[in-house]
Amino acid sequence: MTAVDGVVRARQSLPARIASRAGGGVLRVFLILVGLFWLMPTVGLLLSSLRSPSDIASSGWWRTFTDPSRLTFHNYASLLDNSTITNSLLSTVAITVPATLLVVVIGSLAGYAFAWMDFPGRDWWFMVVVSLLVVPVQVALVPVAKLFGQVGIFETTIGVIIFHVAFGLPFAIFLLRNFFAEIPRELLEAARLDGAGEIRLFTRVVMPLGGPAIASLGIFQFLWVWNDMLVALIFADSKHPPITVALQQQVRQFGNNIDVLAPGAFVSMVIPLAVFFAFQRQFVSGVMAGAVK
């Protein structure tokens, strides 16, 4: 160790010196333990979904490690035979996919317009969009329900999609506008000199550069809509509810059918996890890009 290193280390505080010394194997072991503890509920739900109702009633899911031969896929066969759960999964997909795509497309177009197009009252309109971020969903439930009832879309899939799109757009526009505004102006001006119009500029230049931010927005919107229960409980069709409402109804009607509830809850959780891990690289790139800018 040189004299300069000794001086630098002497100026470091005690927590900084402890952190620098523990930055190797000890810190990694600690992070692994935290990750395992964080995943424990997911692992418990998975193992519970693979156990028989009698085993679930007699012991905890951790007993599976001592007798793994009792695991079975019979619960998932029962789940596929439950038309309520399977139809609710289809209803959830029918709501989540359009609500996510519409927010991404409309938010991207509006974000580009607010970032790089000049029109009367642009800054004032953007302030209105930002002010809508603080409006809680609960405030709009009753008036929107009355409005949907008057126009005939209450308790319909279209009504749920419109509600999610309306409340997802302010955040989408705010996020993408700030990201698009960081694109170098020289790059856009060079594309305009080459004869690119606004549509071609948006599709060929802005969209590829904004891919990480758009992917992050899509993940956030997908997770919010898929896991939503409050809006679905009020606005969705009671005969074809989303998975969150369907599982809640199963608990209320048949409190002892854990053989259906456990695999149903795991399936409803693993799908958004799969979406997140599929776009994990784009999500991390978007977060890091926003942090650097």
CSV table of C-alpha atoms in Angstrom, one decimal:
chain,number,residue,atom,x,y,z
A,1,MET,CA,0.0,0.0,0.0
A,2,THR,CA,1.4,3.4,-1.0
A,3,ALA,CA,1.5,6.5,1.1
A,4,VAL,CA,-1.3,8.0,-0.9
A,5,ASP,CA,-3.5,5.0,-0.4
A,6,GLY,CA,-2.8,5.2,3.3
A,7,VAL,CA,-3.8,8.8,3.5
A,8,VAL,CA,-7.0,8.2,1.5
A,9,ARG,CA,-7.9,5.2,3.7
A,10,ALA,CA,-7.2,7.3,6.9
A,11,ARG,CA,-9.7,9.9,5.7
A,12,GLN,CA,-12.4,7.4,5.2
A,13,SER,CA,-15.0,7.0,7.8
A,14,LEU,CA,-15.4,3.8,9.8
A,15,PRO,CA,-18.6,2.7,7.9
A,16,ALA,CA,-16.8,3.3,4.6
A,17,ARG,CA,-13.8,1.2,5.7
A,18,ILE,CA,-16.1,-1.6,6.8
A,19,ALA,CA,-18.0,-1.5,3.6
A,20,SER,CA,-14.8,-1.5,1.5
A,21,ARG,CA,-13.5,-4.5,3.4
A,22,ALA,CA,-16.8,-6.4,3.2
A,23,GLY,CA,-17.3,-5.7,-0.5
A,24,GLY,CA,-16.2,-9.2,-1.4
A,25,GLY,CA,-17.6,-12.5,-0.4
A,26,VAL,CA,-19.3,-11.4,2.8
A,27,LEU,CA,-21.5,-8.9,0.9
A,28,ARG,CA,-22.3,-11.4,-1.8
A,29,VAL,CA,-23.4,-14.0,0.7
A,30,PHE,CA,-25.6,-11.4,2.5
A,31,LEU,CA,-27.2,-10.3,-0.8
A,32,ILE,CA,-27.9,-14.0,-1.7
A,33,LEU,CA,-29.5,-14.6,1.7
A,34,VAL,CA,-31.7,-11.5,1.2
A,35,GLY,CA,-32.7,-12.7,-2.2
A,36,LEU,CA,-33.6,-16.1,-0.9
A,37,PHE,CA,-35.6,-14.6,1.9
A,38,TRP,CA,-37.4,-12.4,-0.6
A,39,LEU,CA,-38.3,-15.4,-2.8
A,40,MET,CA,-39.5,-17.5,0.1
A,41,PRO,CA,-43.2,-16.6,-0.3
A,42,THR,CA,-43.0,-17.5,-4.0
A,43,VAL,CA,-41.3,-20.8,-3.3
A,44,GLY,CA,-43.9,-21.6,-0.6
A,45,LEU,CA,-46.8,-20.8,-2.9
A,46,LEU,CA,-45.2,-23.0,-5.6
A,47,LEU,CA,-44.7,-26.0,-3.3
A,48,SER,CA,-48.2,-25.5,-1.8
A,49,SER,CA,-49.7,-25.7,-5.3
A,50,LEU,CA,-47.9,-29.0,-5.8
A,51,ARG,CA,-49.3,-30.6,-2.6
A,52,SER,CA,-52.5,-32.4,-2.0
A,53,PRO,CA,-55.3,-30.7,0.1
A,54,SER,CA,-54.7,-33.2,2.9
A,55,ASP,CA,-51.0,-32.5,3.1
A,56,ILE,CA,-51.7,-28.7,3.1
A,57,ALA,CA,-54.1,-29.1,5.9
A,58,SER,CA,-51.8,-31.3,8.0
A,59,SER,CA,-48.4,-29.6,7.7
A,60,GLY,CA,-46.6,-26.6,6.2
A,61,TRP,CA,-45.1,-26.3,2.8
A,62,TRP,CA,-41.5,-26.7,4.2
A,63,ARG,CA,-42.3,-30.4,5.0
A,64,THR,CA,-42.0,-30.9,1.2
A,65,PHE,CA,-38.2,-30.9,1.5
A,66,THR,CA,-38.3,-34.0,3.7
A,67,ASP,CA,-40.7,-35.9,1.5
A,68,PRO,CA,-40.6,-34.6,-2.1
A,69,SER,CA,-42.2,-37.7,-3.4
A,70,ARG,CA,-45.7,-36.4,-2.3
A,71,LEU,CA,-45.6,-33.6,-4.8
A,72,THR,CA,-48.2,-33.9,-7.6
A,73,PHE,CA,-49.5,-31.9,-10.5
A,74,HIS,CA,-53.1,-33.0,-9.8
A,75,ASN,CA,-53.9,-29.4,-8.5
A,76,TYR,CA,-53.0,-28.0,-11.9
A,77,ALA,CA,-55.2,-30.5,-13.6
A,78,SER,CA,-58.1,-29.4,-11.3
A,79,LEU,CA,-57.3,-25.8,-12.2
A,80,LEU,CA,-57.6,-26.5,-15.9
A,81,ASP,CA,-61.0,-28.1,-15.2
A,82,ASN,CA,-62.2,-25.0,-13.4
A,83,SER,CA,-63.8,-22.9,-16.1
A,84,THR,CA,-64.1,-19.9,-13.8
A,85,ILE,CA,-60.3,-19.7,-13.4
A,86,THR,CA,-59.4,-20.4,-17.0
A,87,ASN,CA,-62.0,-17.9,-18.3
A,88,SER,CA,-60.7,-15.3,-15.9
A,89,LEU,CA,-57.2,-15.8,-17.2
A,90,LEU,CA,-58.5,-15.1,-20.7
A,91,SER,CA,-60.4,-12.1,-19.5
A,92,THR,CA,-57.2,-10.8,-17.8
A,93,VAL,CA,-55.2,-11.1,-21.0
A,94,ALA,CA,-58.0,-9.4,-23.0
A,95,ILE,CA,-57.8,-6.4,-20.6
A,96,THR,CA,-54.1,-6.2,-19.9
A,97,VAL,CA,-52.7,-6.5,-23.5
A,98,PRO,CA,-54.8,-3.7,-25.1
A,99,ALA,CA,-54.5,-1.5,-22.0
A,100,THR,CA,-50.7,-1.8,-22.2
A,101,LEU,CA,-50.4,-1.4,-25.9
A,102,LEU,CA,-52.6,1.7,-26.0
A,103,VAL,CA,-50.8,3.4,-23.2
A,104,VAL,CA,-47.4,2.7,-24.8
A,105,VAL,CA,-48.5,3.9,-28.3
A,106,ILE,CA,-50.4,6.9,-27.2
A,107,GLY,CA,-47.9,7.8,-24.6
A,108,SER,CA,-45.0,7.6,-27.1
A,109,LEU,CA,-46.7,9.8,-29.6
A,110,ALA,CA,-47.7,12.4,-27.0
A,111,GLY,CA,-44.3,12.3,-25.4
A,112,TYR,CA,-42.6,13.0,-28.7
A,113,ALA,CA,-45.1,15.8,-29.4
A,114,PHE,CA,-44.4,17.5,-26.0
A,115,ALA,CA,-40.7,17.0,-26.4
A,116,TRP,CA,-40.0,18.1,-30.0
A,117,MET,CA,-43.0,19.6,-31.6
A,118,ASP,CA,-44.1,23.3,-31.3
A,119,PHE,CA,-47.8,23.9,-30.9
A,120,PRO,CA,-49.9,26.5,-29.0
A,121,GLY,CA,-50.0,26.0,-25.2
A,122,ARG,CA,-47.6,23.1,-25.2
A,123,ASP,CA,-46.0,23.8,-21.8
A,124,TRP,CA,-49.4,24.5,-20.3
A,125,TRP,CA,-50.9,21.3,-21.6
A,126,PHE,CA,-47.9,19.4,-20.2
A,127,MET,CA,-48.4,21.0,-16.8
A,128,VAL,CA,-52.0,19.7,-17.0
A,129,VAL,CA,-50.7,16.2,-17.7
A,130,VAL,CA,-48.3,16.4,-14.8
A,131,SER,CA,-51.0,17.6,-12.5
A,132,LEU,CA,-53.1,14.5,-13.3
A,133,LEU,CA,-50.4,12.4,-11.8
A,134,VAL,CA,-51.5,13.4,-8.3
A,135,VAL,CA,-55.2,12.4,-8.9
A,136,PRO,CA,-55.8,9.1,-7.0
A,137,VAL,CA,-57.8,6.4,-8.6
A,138,GLN,CA,-60.2,6.2,-5.7
A,139,VAL,CA,-61.5,9.7,-6.4
A,140,ALA,CA,-62.6,8.9,-9.9
A,141,LEU,CA,-64.3,5.5,-9.2
A,142,VAL,CA,-67.9,6.9,-8.5
A,143,PRO,CA,-68.1,9.6,-11.2
A,144,VAL,CA,-66.5,7.3,-13.8
A,145,ALA,CA,-68.8,4.5,-12.9
A,146,LYS,CA,-71.8,6.8,-13.4
A,147,LEU,CA,-70.5,8.0,-16.7
A,148,PHE,CA,-69.8,4.4,-17.9
A,149,GLY,CA,-73.3,3.5,-16.9
A,150,GLN,CA,-74.8,6.3,-18.9
A,151,VAL,CA,-72.9,5.4,-22.1
A,152,GLY,CA,-73.5,1.7,-21.6
A,153,ILE,CA,-69.9,0.4,-21.0
A,154,PHE,CA,-70.2,-0.3,-17.3
A,155,GLU,CA,-69.2,-3.9,-16.4
A,156,THR,CA,-67.6,-4.4,-19.8
A,157,THR,CA,-64.1,-5.2,-20.9
A,158,ILE,CA,-63.9,-2.0,-22.9
A,159,GLY,CA,-64.8,0.0,-19.8
A,160,VAL,CA,-61.9,-1.5,-17.8
A,161,ILE,CA,-59.5,-0.9,-20.7
A,162,ILE,CA,-60.5,2.7,-21.0
A,163,PHE,CA,-60.1,3.3,-17.3
A,164,HIS,CA,-56.6,1.8,-17.2
A,165,VAL,CA,-55.6,3.7,-20.3
A,166,ALA,CA,-56.9,7.0,-18.9
A,167,PHE,CA,-55.0,6.7,-15.6
A,168,GLY,CA,-51.9,5.2,-17.2
A,169,LEU,CA,-51.4,7.9,-19.8
A,170,PRO,CA,-50.3,10.8,-17.5
A,171,PHE,CA,-47.3,8.8,-16.1
A,172,ALA,CA,-46.5,7.5,-19.6
A,173,ILE,CA,-46.5,10.9,-21.2
A,174,PHE,CA,-44.4,12.4,-18.3
A,175,LEU,CA,-41.9,9.6,-18.5
A,176,LEU,CA,-41.4,9.4,-22.2
A,177,ARG,CA,-41.5,13.2,-22.8
A,178,ASN,CA,-38.6,13.6,-20.3
A,179,PHE,CA,-36.7,10.7,-21.9
A,180,PHE,CA,-37.2,11.9,-25.5
A,181,ALA,CA,-36.2,15.4,-24.6
A,182,GLU,CA,-32.7,14.1,-23.8
A,183,ILE,CA,-32.1,13.0,-27.4
A,184,PRO,CA,-29.5,15.3,-29.0
A,185,ARG,CA,-31.1,18.0,-31.0
A,186,GLU,CA,-28.4,17.7,-33.6
A,187,LEU,CA,-29.4,14.2,-34.4
A,188,LEU,CA,-33.0,15.2,-35.1
A,189,GLU,CA,-31.9,18.2,-37.2
A,190,ALA,CA,-29.7,16.0,-39.3
A,191,ALA,CA,-32.6,13.7,-40.0
A,192,ARG,CA,-34.8,16.6,-41.0
A,193,LEU,CA,-32.1,17.8,-43.3
A,194,ASP,CA,-32.1,14.4,-45.0
A,195,GLY,CA,-35.8,14.9,-45.7
A,196,ALA,CA,-37.4,13.0,-42.8
A,197,GLY,CA,-40.8,14.1,-41.8
A,198,GLU,CA,-42.3,13.9,-38.3
A,199,ILE,CA,-43.7,10.4,-38.7
A,200,ARG,CA,-40.5,9.0,-40.2
A,201,LEU,CA,-38.4,10.9,-37.6
A,202,PHE,CA,-40.5,9.3,-34.8
A,203,THR,CA,-40.4,5.8,-36.1
A,204,ARG,CA,-36.8,5.7,-37.4
A,205,VAL,CA,-34.9,7.8,-34.9
A,206,VAL,CA,-36.9,8.4,-31.7
A,207,MET,CA,-38.5,5.0,-31.2
A,208,PRO,CA,-35.2,3.0,-31.5
A,209,LEU,CA,-33.4,5.4,-29.1
A,210,GLY,CA,-36.3,5.4,-26.7
A,211,GLY,CA,-36.7,1.6,-26.7
A,212,PRO,CA,-35.5,1.1,-23.1
A,213,ALA,CA,-37.8,3.7,-21.7
A,214,ILE,CA,-40.7,2.3,-23.7
A,215,ALA,CA,-40.0,-1.2,-22.5
A,216,SER,CA,-39.9,0.0,-18.9
A,217,LEU,CA,-43.2,1.8,-19.4
A,218,GLY,CA,-44.7,-1.4,-20.9
A,219,ILE,CA,-43.6,-3.5,-17.9
A,220,PHE,CA,-44.9,-1.0,-15.4
A,221,GLN,CA,-48.3,-0.8,-17.2
A,222,PHE,CA,-48.6,-4.5,-17.7
A,223,LEU,CA,-47.9,-5.3,-14.0
A,224,TRP,CA,-50.3,-2.6,-12.8
A,225,VAL,CA,-53.2,-3.8,-15.0
A,226,TRP,CA,-52.6,-7.5,-14.5
A,227,ASN,CA,-52.4,-7.2,-10.7
A,228,ASP,CA,-55.2,-4.7,-10.3
A,229,MET,CA,-58.2,-5.7,-8.3
A,230,LEU,CA,-59.9,-2.5,-7.3
A,231,VAL,CA,-60.8,-1.3,-10.8
A,232,ALA,CA,-61.6,-4.9,-11.9
A,233,LEU,CA,-63.9,-5.4,-9.0
A,234,ILE,CA,-66.0,-2.4,-9.8
A,235,PHE,CA,-65.9,-2.1,-13.6
A,236,ALA,CA,-65.3,-5.6,-14.9
A,237,ASP,CA,-68.0,-8.0,-16.1
A,238,SER,CA,-69.1,-10.0,-13.1
A,239,LYS,CA,-69.8,-13.0,-15.3
A,240,HIS,CA,-66.2,-13.0,-16.7
A,241,PRO,CA,-64.0,-11.3,-14.1
A,242,PRO,CA,-60.2,-11.0,-14.2
A,243,ILE,CA,-58.1,-13.5,-12.3
A,244,THR,CA,-57.7,-11.3,-9.2
A,245,VAL,CA,-61.5,-11.0,-8.8
A,246,ALA,CA,-62.0,-14.7,-9.7
A,247,LEU,CA,-59.6,-15.9,-7.0
A,248,GLN,CA,-61.3,-13.6,-4.5
A,249,GLN,CA,-64.7,-15.0,-5.4
A,250,GLN,CA,-63.3,-18.5,-5.0
A,251,VAL,CA,-62.1,-17.7,-1.5
A,252,ARG,CA,-65.5,-16.3,-0.6
A,253,GLN,CA,-67.6,-19.2,-2.0
A,254,PHE,CA,-65.3,-22.2,-1.3
A,255,GLY,CA,-62.9,-21.4,1.4
A,256,ASN,CA,-61.5,-24.9,1.6
A,257,ASN,CA,-60.6,-25.4,-2.1
A,258,ILE,CA,-56.9,-24.6,-1.6
A,259,ASP,CA,-56.1,-27.2,-4.4
A,260,VAL,CA,-57.5,-24.6,-6.9
A,261,LEU,CA,-56.5,-21.4,-5.1
A,262,ALA,CA,-52.8,-22.2,-4.7
A,263,PRO,CA,-52.1,-23.1,-8.4
A,264,GLY,CA,-54.4,-20.3,-9.6
A,265,ALA,CA,-52.5,-17.7,-7.4
A,266,PHE,CA,-49.2,-19.0,-8.6
A,267,VAL,CA,-50.2,-18.9,-12.3
A,268,SER,CA,-51.5,-15.3,-11.9
A,269,MET,CA,-48.1,-14.4,-10.3
A,270,VAL,CA,-45.7,-16.2,-12.6
A,271,ILE,CA,-47.1,-14.7,-15.8
A,272,PRO,CA,-46.1,-11.1,-14.9
A,273,LEU,CA,-42.8,-12.4,-13.6
A,274,ALA,CA,-42.1,-14.0,-16.9
A,275,VAL,CA,-42.9,-10.8,-18.7
A,276,PHE,CA,-40.6,-8.9,-16.4
A,277,PHE,CA,-37.7,-11.3,-16.9
A,278,ALA,CA,-38.3,-11.4,-20.7
A,279,PHE,CA,-37.8,-7.6,-20.9
A,280,GLN,CA,-35.3,-7.3,-18.0
A,281,ARG,CA,-32.4,-6.2,-20.1
A,282,GLN,CA,-34.5,-3.3,-21.7
A,283,PHE,CA,-35.9,-2.4,-18.3
A,284,VAL,CA,-32.4,-2.1,-16.7
A,285,SER,CA,-31.1,-0.1,-19.7
A,286,GLY,CA,-34.0,2.3,-19.4
A,287,VAL,CA,-33.5,2.8,-15.7
A,288,MET,CA,-29.7,3.2,-16.1
A,289,ALA,CA,-30.2,5.6,-19.0
A,290,GLY,CA,-32.6,7.7,-16.9
A,291,ALA,CA,-30.1,7.7,-14.0
A,292,VAL,CA,-27.2,8.9,-16.1
A,293,LYS,CA,-29.2,11.6,-17.8
